[in-house]
XYZ file of C-alpha atoms in Angstrom:
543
model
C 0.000 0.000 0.000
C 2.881 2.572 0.861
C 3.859 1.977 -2.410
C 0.932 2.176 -4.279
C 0.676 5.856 -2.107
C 4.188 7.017 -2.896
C 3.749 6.467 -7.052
C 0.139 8.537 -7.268
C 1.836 11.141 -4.770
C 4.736 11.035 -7.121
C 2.526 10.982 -10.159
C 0.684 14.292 -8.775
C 3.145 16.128 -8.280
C 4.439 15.839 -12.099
C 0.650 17.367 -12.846
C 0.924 19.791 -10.161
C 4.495 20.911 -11.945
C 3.098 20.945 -15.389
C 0.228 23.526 -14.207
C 2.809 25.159 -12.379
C 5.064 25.753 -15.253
C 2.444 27.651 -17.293
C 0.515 29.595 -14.836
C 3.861 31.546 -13.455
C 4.533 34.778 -15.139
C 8.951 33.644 -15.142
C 10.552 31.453 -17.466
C 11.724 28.608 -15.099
C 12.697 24.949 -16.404
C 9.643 22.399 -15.751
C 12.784 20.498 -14.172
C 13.316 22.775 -11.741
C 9.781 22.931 -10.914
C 9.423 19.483 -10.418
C 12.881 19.460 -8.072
C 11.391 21.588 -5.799
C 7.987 20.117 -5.299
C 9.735 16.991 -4.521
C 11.656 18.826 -1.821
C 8.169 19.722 -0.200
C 7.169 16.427 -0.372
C 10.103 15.170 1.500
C 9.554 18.001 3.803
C 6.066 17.185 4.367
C 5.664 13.810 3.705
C 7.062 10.899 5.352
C 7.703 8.667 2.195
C 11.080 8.103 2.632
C 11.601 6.518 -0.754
C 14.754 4.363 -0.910
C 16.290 4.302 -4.349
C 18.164 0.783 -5.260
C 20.382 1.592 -8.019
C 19.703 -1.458 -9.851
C 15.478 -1.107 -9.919
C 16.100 2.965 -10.711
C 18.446 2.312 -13.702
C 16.337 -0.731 -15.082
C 12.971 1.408 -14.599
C 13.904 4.605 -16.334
C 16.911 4.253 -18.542
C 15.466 1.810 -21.145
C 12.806 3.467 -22.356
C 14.504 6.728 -21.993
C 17.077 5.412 -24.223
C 14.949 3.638 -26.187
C 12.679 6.467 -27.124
C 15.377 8.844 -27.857
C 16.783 6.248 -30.403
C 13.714 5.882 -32.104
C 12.787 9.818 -32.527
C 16.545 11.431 -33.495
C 15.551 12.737 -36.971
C 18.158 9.958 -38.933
C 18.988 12.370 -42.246
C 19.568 15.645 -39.677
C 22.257 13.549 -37.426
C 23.662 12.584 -40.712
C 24.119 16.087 -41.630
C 26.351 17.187 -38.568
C 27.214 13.605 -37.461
C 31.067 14.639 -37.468
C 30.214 17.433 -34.639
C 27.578 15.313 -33.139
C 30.434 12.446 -32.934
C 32.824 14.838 -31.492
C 30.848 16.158 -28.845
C 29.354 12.919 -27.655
C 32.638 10.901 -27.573
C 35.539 13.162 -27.592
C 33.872 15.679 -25.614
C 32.885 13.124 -23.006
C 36.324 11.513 -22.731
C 37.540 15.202 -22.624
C 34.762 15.775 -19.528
C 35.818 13.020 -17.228
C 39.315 13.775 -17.542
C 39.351 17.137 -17.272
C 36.564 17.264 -14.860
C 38.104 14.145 -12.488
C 41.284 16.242 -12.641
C 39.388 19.268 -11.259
C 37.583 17.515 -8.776
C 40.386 16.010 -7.529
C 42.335 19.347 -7.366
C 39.461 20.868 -5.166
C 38.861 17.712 -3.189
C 42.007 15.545 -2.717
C 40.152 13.391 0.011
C 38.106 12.245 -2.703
C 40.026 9.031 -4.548
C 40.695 9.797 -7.819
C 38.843 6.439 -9.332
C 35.870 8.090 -7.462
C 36.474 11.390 -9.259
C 36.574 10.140 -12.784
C 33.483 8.399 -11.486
C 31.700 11.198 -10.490
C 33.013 13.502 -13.762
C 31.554 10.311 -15.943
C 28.429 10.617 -14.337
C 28.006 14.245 -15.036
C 29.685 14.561 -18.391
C 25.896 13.337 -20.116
C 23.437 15.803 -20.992
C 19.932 15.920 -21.350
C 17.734 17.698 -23.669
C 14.525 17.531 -22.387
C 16.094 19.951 -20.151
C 17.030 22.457 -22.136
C 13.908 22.502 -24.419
C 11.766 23.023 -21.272
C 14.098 26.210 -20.825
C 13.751 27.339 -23.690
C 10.231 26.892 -24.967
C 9.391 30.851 -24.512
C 12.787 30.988 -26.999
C 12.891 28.665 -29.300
C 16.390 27.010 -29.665
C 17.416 26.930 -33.664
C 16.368 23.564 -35.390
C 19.598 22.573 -36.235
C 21.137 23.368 -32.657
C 18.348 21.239 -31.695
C 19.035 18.333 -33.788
C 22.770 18.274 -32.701
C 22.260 18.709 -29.015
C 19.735 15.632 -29.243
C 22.031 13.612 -31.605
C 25.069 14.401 -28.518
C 22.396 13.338 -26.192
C 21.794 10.279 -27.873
C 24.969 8.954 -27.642
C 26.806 10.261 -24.643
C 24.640 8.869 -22.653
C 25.612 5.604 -23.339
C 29.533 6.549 -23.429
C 29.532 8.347 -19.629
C 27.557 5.657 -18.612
C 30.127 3.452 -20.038
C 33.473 5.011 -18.658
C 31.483 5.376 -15.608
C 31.154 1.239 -14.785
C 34.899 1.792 -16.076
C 35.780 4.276 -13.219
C 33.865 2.055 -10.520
C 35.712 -1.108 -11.881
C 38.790 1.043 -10.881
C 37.237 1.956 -7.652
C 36.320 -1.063 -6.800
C 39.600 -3.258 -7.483
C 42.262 -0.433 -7.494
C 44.296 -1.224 -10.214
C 43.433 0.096 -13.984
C 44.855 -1.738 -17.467
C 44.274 -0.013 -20.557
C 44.481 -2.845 -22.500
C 41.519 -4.847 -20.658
C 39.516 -1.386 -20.207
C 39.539 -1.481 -24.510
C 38.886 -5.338 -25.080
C 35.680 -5.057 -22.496
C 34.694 -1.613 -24.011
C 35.029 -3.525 -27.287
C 33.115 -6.502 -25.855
C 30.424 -4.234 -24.138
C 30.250 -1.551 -27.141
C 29.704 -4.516 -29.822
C 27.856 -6.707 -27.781
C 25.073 -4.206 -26.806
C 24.817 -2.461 -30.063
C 24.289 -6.486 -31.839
C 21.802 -7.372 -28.935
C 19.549 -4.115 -29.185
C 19.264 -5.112 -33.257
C 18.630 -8.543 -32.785
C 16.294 -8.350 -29.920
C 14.332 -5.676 -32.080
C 14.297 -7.183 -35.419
C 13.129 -10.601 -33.834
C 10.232 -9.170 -32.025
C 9.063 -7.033 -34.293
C 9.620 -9.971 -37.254
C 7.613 -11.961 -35.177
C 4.822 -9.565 -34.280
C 4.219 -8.606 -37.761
C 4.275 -12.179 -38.903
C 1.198 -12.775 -36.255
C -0.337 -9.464 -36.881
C -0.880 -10.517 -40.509
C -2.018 -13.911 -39.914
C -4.267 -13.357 -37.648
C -4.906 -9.452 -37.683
C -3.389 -6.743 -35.854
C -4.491 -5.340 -32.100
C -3.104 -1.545 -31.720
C -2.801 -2.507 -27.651
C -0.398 -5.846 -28.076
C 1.559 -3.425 -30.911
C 1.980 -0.695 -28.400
C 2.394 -3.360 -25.129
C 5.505 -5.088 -27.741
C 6.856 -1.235 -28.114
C 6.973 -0.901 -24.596
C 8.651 -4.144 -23.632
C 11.314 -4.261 -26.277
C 13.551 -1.883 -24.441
C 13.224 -3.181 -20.977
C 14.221 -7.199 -23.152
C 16.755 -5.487 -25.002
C 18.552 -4.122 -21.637
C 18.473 -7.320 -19.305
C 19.288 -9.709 -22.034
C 23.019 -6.901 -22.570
C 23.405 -6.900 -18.879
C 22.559 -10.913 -18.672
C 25.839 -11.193 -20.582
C 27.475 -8.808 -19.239
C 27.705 -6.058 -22.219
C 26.443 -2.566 -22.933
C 22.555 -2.384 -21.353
C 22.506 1.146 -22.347
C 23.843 0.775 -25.765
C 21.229 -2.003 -26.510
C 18.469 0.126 -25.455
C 19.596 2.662 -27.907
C 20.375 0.342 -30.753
C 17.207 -0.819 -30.151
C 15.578 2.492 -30.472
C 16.990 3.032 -33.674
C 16.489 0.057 -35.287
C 12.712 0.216 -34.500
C 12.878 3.481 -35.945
C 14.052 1.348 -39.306
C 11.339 -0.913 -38.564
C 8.524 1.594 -38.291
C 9.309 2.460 -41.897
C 7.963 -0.566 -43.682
C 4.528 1.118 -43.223
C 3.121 -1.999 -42.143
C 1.691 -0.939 -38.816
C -2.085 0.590 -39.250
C -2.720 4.051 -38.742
C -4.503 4.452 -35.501
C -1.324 2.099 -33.837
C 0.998 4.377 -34.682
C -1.409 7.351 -33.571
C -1.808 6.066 -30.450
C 1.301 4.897 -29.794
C 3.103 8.050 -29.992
C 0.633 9.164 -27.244
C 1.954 6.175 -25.392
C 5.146 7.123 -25.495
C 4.896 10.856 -25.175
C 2.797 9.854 -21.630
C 5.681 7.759 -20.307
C 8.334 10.232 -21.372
C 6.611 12.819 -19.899
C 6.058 10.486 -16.621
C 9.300 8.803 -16.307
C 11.467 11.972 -16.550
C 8.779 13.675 -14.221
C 8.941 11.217 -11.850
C 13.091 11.502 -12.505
C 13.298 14.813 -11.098
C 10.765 14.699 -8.016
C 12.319 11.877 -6.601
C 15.900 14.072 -7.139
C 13.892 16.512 -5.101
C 13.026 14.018 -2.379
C 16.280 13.095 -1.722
C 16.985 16.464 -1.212
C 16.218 16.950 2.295
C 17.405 13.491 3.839
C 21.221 14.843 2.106
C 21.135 18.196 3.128
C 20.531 16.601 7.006
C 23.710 14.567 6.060
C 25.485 17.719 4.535
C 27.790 18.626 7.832
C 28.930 14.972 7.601
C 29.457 14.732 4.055
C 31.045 18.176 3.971
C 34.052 16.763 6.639
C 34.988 14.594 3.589
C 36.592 17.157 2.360
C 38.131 18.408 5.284
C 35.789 21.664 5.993
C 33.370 21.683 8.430
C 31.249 24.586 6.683
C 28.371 23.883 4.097
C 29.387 26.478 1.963
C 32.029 25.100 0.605
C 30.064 22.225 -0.745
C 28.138 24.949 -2.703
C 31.592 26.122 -3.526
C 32.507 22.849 -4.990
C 29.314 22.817 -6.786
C 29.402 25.743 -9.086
C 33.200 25.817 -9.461
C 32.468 22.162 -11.075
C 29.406 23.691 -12.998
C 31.499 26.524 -14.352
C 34.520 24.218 -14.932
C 32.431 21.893 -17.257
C 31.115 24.784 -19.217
C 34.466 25.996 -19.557
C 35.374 22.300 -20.864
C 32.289 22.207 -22.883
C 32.986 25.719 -24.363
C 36.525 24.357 -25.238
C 35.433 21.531 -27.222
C 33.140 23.206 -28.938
C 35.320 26.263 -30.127
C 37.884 23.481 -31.234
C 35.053 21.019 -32.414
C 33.294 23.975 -34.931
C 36.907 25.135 -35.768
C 37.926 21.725 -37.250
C 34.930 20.952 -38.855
C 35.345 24.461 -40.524
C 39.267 23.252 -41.945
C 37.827 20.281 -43.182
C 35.339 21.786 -45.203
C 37.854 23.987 -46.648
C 36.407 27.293 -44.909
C 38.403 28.143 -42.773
C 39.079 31.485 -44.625
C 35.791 32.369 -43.700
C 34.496 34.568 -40.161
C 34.729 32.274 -37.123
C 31.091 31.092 -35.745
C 29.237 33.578 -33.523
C 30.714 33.626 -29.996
C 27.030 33.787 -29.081
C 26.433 29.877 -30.785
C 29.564 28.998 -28.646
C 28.019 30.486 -25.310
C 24.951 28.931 -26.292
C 25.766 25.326 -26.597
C 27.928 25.665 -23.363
C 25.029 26.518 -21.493
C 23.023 23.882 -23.395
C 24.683 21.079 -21.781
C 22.490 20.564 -19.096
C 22.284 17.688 -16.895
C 19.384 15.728 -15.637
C 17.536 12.210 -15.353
C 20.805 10.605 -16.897
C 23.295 12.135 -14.387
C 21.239 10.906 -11.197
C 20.484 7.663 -12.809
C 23.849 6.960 -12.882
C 24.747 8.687 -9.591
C 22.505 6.009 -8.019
C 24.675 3.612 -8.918
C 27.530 3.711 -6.988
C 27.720 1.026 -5.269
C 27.520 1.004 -1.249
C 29.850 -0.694 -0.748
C 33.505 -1.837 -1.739
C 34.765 -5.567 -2.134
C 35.552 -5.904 0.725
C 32.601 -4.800 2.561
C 34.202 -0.879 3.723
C 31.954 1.829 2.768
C 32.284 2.995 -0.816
C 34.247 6.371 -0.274
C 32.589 9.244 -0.698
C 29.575 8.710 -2.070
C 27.229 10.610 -0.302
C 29.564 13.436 -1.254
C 29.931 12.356 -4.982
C 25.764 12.077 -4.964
C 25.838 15.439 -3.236
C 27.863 17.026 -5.974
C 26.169 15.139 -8.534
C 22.825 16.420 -7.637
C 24.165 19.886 -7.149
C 25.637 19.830 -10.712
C 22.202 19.153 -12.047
C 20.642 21.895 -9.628
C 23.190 24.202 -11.086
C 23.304 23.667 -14.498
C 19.390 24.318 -14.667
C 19.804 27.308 -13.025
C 22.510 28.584 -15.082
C 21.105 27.546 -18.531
C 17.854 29.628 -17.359
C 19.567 32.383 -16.599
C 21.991 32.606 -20.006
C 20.418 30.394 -22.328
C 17.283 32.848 -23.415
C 19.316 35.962 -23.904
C 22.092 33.934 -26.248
C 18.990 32.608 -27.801
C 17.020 35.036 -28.804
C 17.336 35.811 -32.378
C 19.849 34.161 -33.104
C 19.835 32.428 -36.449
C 21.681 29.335 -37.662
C 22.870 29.032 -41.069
C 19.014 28.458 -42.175
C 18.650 24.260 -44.528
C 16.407 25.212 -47.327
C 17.295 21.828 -48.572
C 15.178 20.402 -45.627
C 11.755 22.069 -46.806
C 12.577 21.356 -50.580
C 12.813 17.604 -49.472
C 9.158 18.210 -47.993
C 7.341 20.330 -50.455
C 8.902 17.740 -53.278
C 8.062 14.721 -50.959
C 4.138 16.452 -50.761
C 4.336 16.681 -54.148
C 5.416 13.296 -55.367
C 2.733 11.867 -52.692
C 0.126 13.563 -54.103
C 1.318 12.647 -57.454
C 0.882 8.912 -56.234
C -2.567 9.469 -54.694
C -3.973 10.806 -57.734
C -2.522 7.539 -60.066
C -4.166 5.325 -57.361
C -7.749 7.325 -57.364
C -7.640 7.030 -61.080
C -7.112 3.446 -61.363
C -9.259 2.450 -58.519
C -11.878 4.732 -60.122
C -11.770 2.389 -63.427
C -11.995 -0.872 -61.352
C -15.012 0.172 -59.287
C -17.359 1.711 -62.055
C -16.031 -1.109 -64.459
C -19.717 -2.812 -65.201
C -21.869 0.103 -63.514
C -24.577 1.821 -65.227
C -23.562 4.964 -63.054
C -20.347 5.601 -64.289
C -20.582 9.026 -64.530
C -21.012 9.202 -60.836
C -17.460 7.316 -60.009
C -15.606 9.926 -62.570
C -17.300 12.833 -61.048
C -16.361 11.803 -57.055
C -13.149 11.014 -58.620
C -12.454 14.609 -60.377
C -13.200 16.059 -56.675
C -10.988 14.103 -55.040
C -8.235 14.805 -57.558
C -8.820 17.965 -57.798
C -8.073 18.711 -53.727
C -4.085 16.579 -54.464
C -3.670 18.955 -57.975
C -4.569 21.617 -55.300
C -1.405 20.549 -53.150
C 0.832 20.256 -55.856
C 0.498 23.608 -57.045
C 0.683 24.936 -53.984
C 4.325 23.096 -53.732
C 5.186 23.950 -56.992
C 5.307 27.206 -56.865
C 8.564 29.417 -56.936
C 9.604 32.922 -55.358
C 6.430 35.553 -54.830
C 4.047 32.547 -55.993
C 5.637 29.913 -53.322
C 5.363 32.187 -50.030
C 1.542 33.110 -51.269
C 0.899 29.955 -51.161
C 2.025 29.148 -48.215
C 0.163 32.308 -46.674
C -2.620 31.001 -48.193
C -2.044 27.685 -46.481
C -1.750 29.113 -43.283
C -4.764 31.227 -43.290
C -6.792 28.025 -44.911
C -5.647 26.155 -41.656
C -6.920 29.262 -39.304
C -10.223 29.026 -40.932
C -10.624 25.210 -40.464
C -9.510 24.884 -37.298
C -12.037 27.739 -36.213
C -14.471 26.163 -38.354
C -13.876 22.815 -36.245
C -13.565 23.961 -32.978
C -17.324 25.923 -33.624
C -18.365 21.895 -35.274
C -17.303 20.481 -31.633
C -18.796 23.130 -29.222
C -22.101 22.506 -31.395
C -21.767 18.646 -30.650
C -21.429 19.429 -26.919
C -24.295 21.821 -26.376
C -26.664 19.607 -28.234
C -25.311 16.694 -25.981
C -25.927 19.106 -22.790
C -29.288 19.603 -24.022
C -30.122 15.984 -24.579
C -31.080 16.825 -28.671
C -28.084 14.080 -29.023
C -26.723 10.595 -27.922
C -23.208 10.103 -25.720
C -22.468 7.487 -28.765
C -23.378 9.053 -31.669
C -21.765 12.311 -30.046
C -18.467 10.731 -28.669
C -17.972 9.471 -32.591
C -18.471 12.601 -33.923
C -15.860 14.384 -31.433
C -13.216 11.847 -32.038
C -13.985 12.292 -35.791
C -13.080 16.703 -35.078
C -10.438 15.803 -32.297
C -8.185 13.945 -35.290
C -9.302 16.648 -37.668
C -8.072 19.663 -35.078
C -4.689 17.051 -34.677
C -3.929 17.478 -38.227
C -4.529 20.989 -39.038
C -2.978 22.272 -35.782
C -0.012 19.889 -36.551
């Protein structure tokens, strides 16, 4: 029952923080939000939730993973997959070296296996986090793309060099030479598993799906489980749980485009999904926030660690590692941008806008990954002593997350606003032609269907003419696409004012529905069809 209590308080409180976030008049991250009302609760409430590593990471991380494999936009990675690459591998390594180094500098009573620990855990970022900062200023596309491509796939290399660092914790000795063979092993072998678990479920479900007809609920149940398979089979084996859950994500994003799945599955399940997103990285932060409390009552110990007695230097240590990672992170990038910018052969050309440097600095905020993996350090070493430091390293950890929120609300809108990345035309030619050839292959299909149907009817005529209207709505599209210059961004004008008017013209359809249904002039069945019918109609023009 306490159980059952703690989730729907837990639950609530990611509601509570959604309202939250839009009624108040200041920008804040929903995050943050979220981080405090789980600080009341522990206040308040006497939960006292005890987080096992092992549960946490197996709960949250595969589907996490898993989801953000599936939704990176494939041909925009491509495009800057060379900075993407170099941010979320070189700039990790770079992170928990540099950042170990620092953190051993400020805190020498801190082992230095425990520091490279602690800088592995922190050198992921999350961005969730910084799109919930910035959603008053919206961060460029292509920033976008490359901060979730970085996301993507350093959270499987920190989490990586961290069971590295704790290996070296744990045993106190370090080879470089068995540290690559069971990167190799773990890399490889979680990468292979994620594939193969996904292409043999999905094989399978589609093979029973067309036998025997498909169920939306089993296709979105499969969607949900794959992940969570694709993880403890890794870990059963001892390779890469995290990198399976992301190789597993992407390959069902390969999977999803045969086009086999029906319509309202794939409708539904991105509600799914965008639910347990939305809950799982909710419930992420409030519990951060619960733990607050219980470690700030075991601050004056943990702060004697580092052989102060005051609390303030703990906040000390916290933004001087906050700032020092930004300075890493602004580092890389200068360097990162700079070489791509030789390679091209432009290097003639003006350097990029300090601002875009300041800005993906900042952007490099850390979140449900970081205390995931904080959570993880083990209690204990092998032979039985206390793990050292940990309280301390969770304490930092935790404060690094606090921090970089804060910070990244503070500077990110400023660098944000209007500032303009080198704008891809090539992206809406691919979708105006794509439209275009679509509509192209809708009208073929109305044609020839219209031949086979009114083939031996004595109404003919009738067939052609619902034909010609149908057509005549796809010619519509194409020469809206088609056009060029002046005659393009009418169109598109056009298009946007057309939308205005329907979904006005829908919205007035539904609130009709409703007061005849409040007047009993119509039926809960009849009327609950006719909303869904104008709820997927507002979906699609508001889309």
């Amino acid at each position: 029952m306490e159980i059952i209590t703690t989730t729907l308080v837990l639950l609530l409180a990611i509601v509570v923080s959604g309202a939250l976030c839009r009624a108040i008049p200041i920008v804040l991250p929903l995050p943050l939000i979220q981080i405090a009302l789980g600080a009341v609760i522990g206040l308040s409430a006497n939960l006292s939730v005890r987080l096992d590593p092992e549960i946490f990471f197996l709960l949250f991380l595969p589907p996490l993973l898993f989801l953000d494999g599936w939704r990176i936009p494939a041909d925009e990675l491509r495009q800057d997959m060379n900075i993407v690459v170099e941010l979320a591998l070189g700039l990790v390594i770079f992170t928990v070296v540099g950042a170990g180094l620092l953190v051993h500098w400020m805190i020498p009573a801190m082992p230095l296996p425990v520091a490279f620990a602690l800088a592995a855990v922190i050198s992921p970022t999350d961005p969730i986090a910084v799109s919930a900062i910035a959603q008053r200023v919206p961060i460029p596309p292509r920033m976008m793309h490359i901060l979730e491509g970085e996301s993507l796939l350093n959270d499987a290399s920190g989490l990586v060099c961290l069971r590295f660092a704790i290996a070296a914790a744990l045993t106190g000795s370090f080879s470089l030479y068995d540290a690559t063979l069971s990167f190799l092993w773990t890399a490889i072998g979680g990468l292979a598993i994620g594939v193969s678990v996904t292409w043999a479920i999905t094989w399978l479900s589609t093979r029973v799906s067309l036998r025997y007809g498909e169920e939306s609920g089993s296709q979105i149940l499969v969607s949900i489980l794959i992940p969570f398979a694709a993880y403890l089979l890794a870990e059963q084996v001892h390779c890469s749980g995290i990198l399976a859950a992301v190789s597993a994500g992407t390959t069902m994003s390969v999977v999803e485009n045969s086009g086999r799945a029906m319509a309202a599955t794939r409708v539904r399940q991105r509600a799914v999904w965008d639910m347990i997103q939305f809950a799982a990285n909710g419930t992420i932060f409030v519990l951060l926030g619960e733990q607050l409390p219980s470690i700030a009552a075991r601050a004056s110990a943990t702060v004697q660690v580092t052989g102060h007695n005051e609390f303030w230097w703990l906040a000390a240590y916290v933004v001087g590692l906050t700032f020092g990672l930004v300075a890493l992170r602004f580092t890389w990038v200068w360097l990162s941008l700079h070489l791509t910018l030789f390679r091209q052969r432009r290097q003639r050309q003006t350097s990029p806008n300090w601002r875009i440097l300041a800005a993906f600095s900042f952007a490099g905020v850390r979140g449900a990954i970081t205390l995931a993996g904080v959570l993880t350090l083990p209690l204990a070493m092998s032979d039985g002593s206390p793990f050292p430091a940990r309280d301390l390293a969770i304490c930092l950890a935790m404060g690094v997350i606090i921090m970089s929120l804060i910070t990244a609300a503070l500077f990110l809108p400023p660098l944000l606003r209007n500032l303009e990345l080198p704008k891809d035309t090539k992206h809406e030619e691919d979708e105006a032609a794509a439209r275009v050839d679509a509509a192209r292959a809708a009208i073929t299909e109305i044609a020839r269907l219209q031949h086979s149907l009114s083939k031996g009817h004595d109404d003919a005529d009738l067939y052609v003419d619902v034909a010609s209207r149908v057509m005549e709505l796809y010619r519509e599209r194409i020469r809206n696409q088609s056009g060029e210059g002046e005659e393009l961004e009418l169109s598109k004008r056009m298009t946007r004012i057309e939308m205005e008017l329907r979904l006005a013209a829908v919205r007035a359809e539904r609130s009709e529905i409703f007061r005849k249904l409040r007047a009993k002039q119509l039926g809960n069945e009849i009327a609950t069809k006719l909303v869904r019918e104008l709820d997927m109609l507002e979906a699609r023009y508001a889309g």
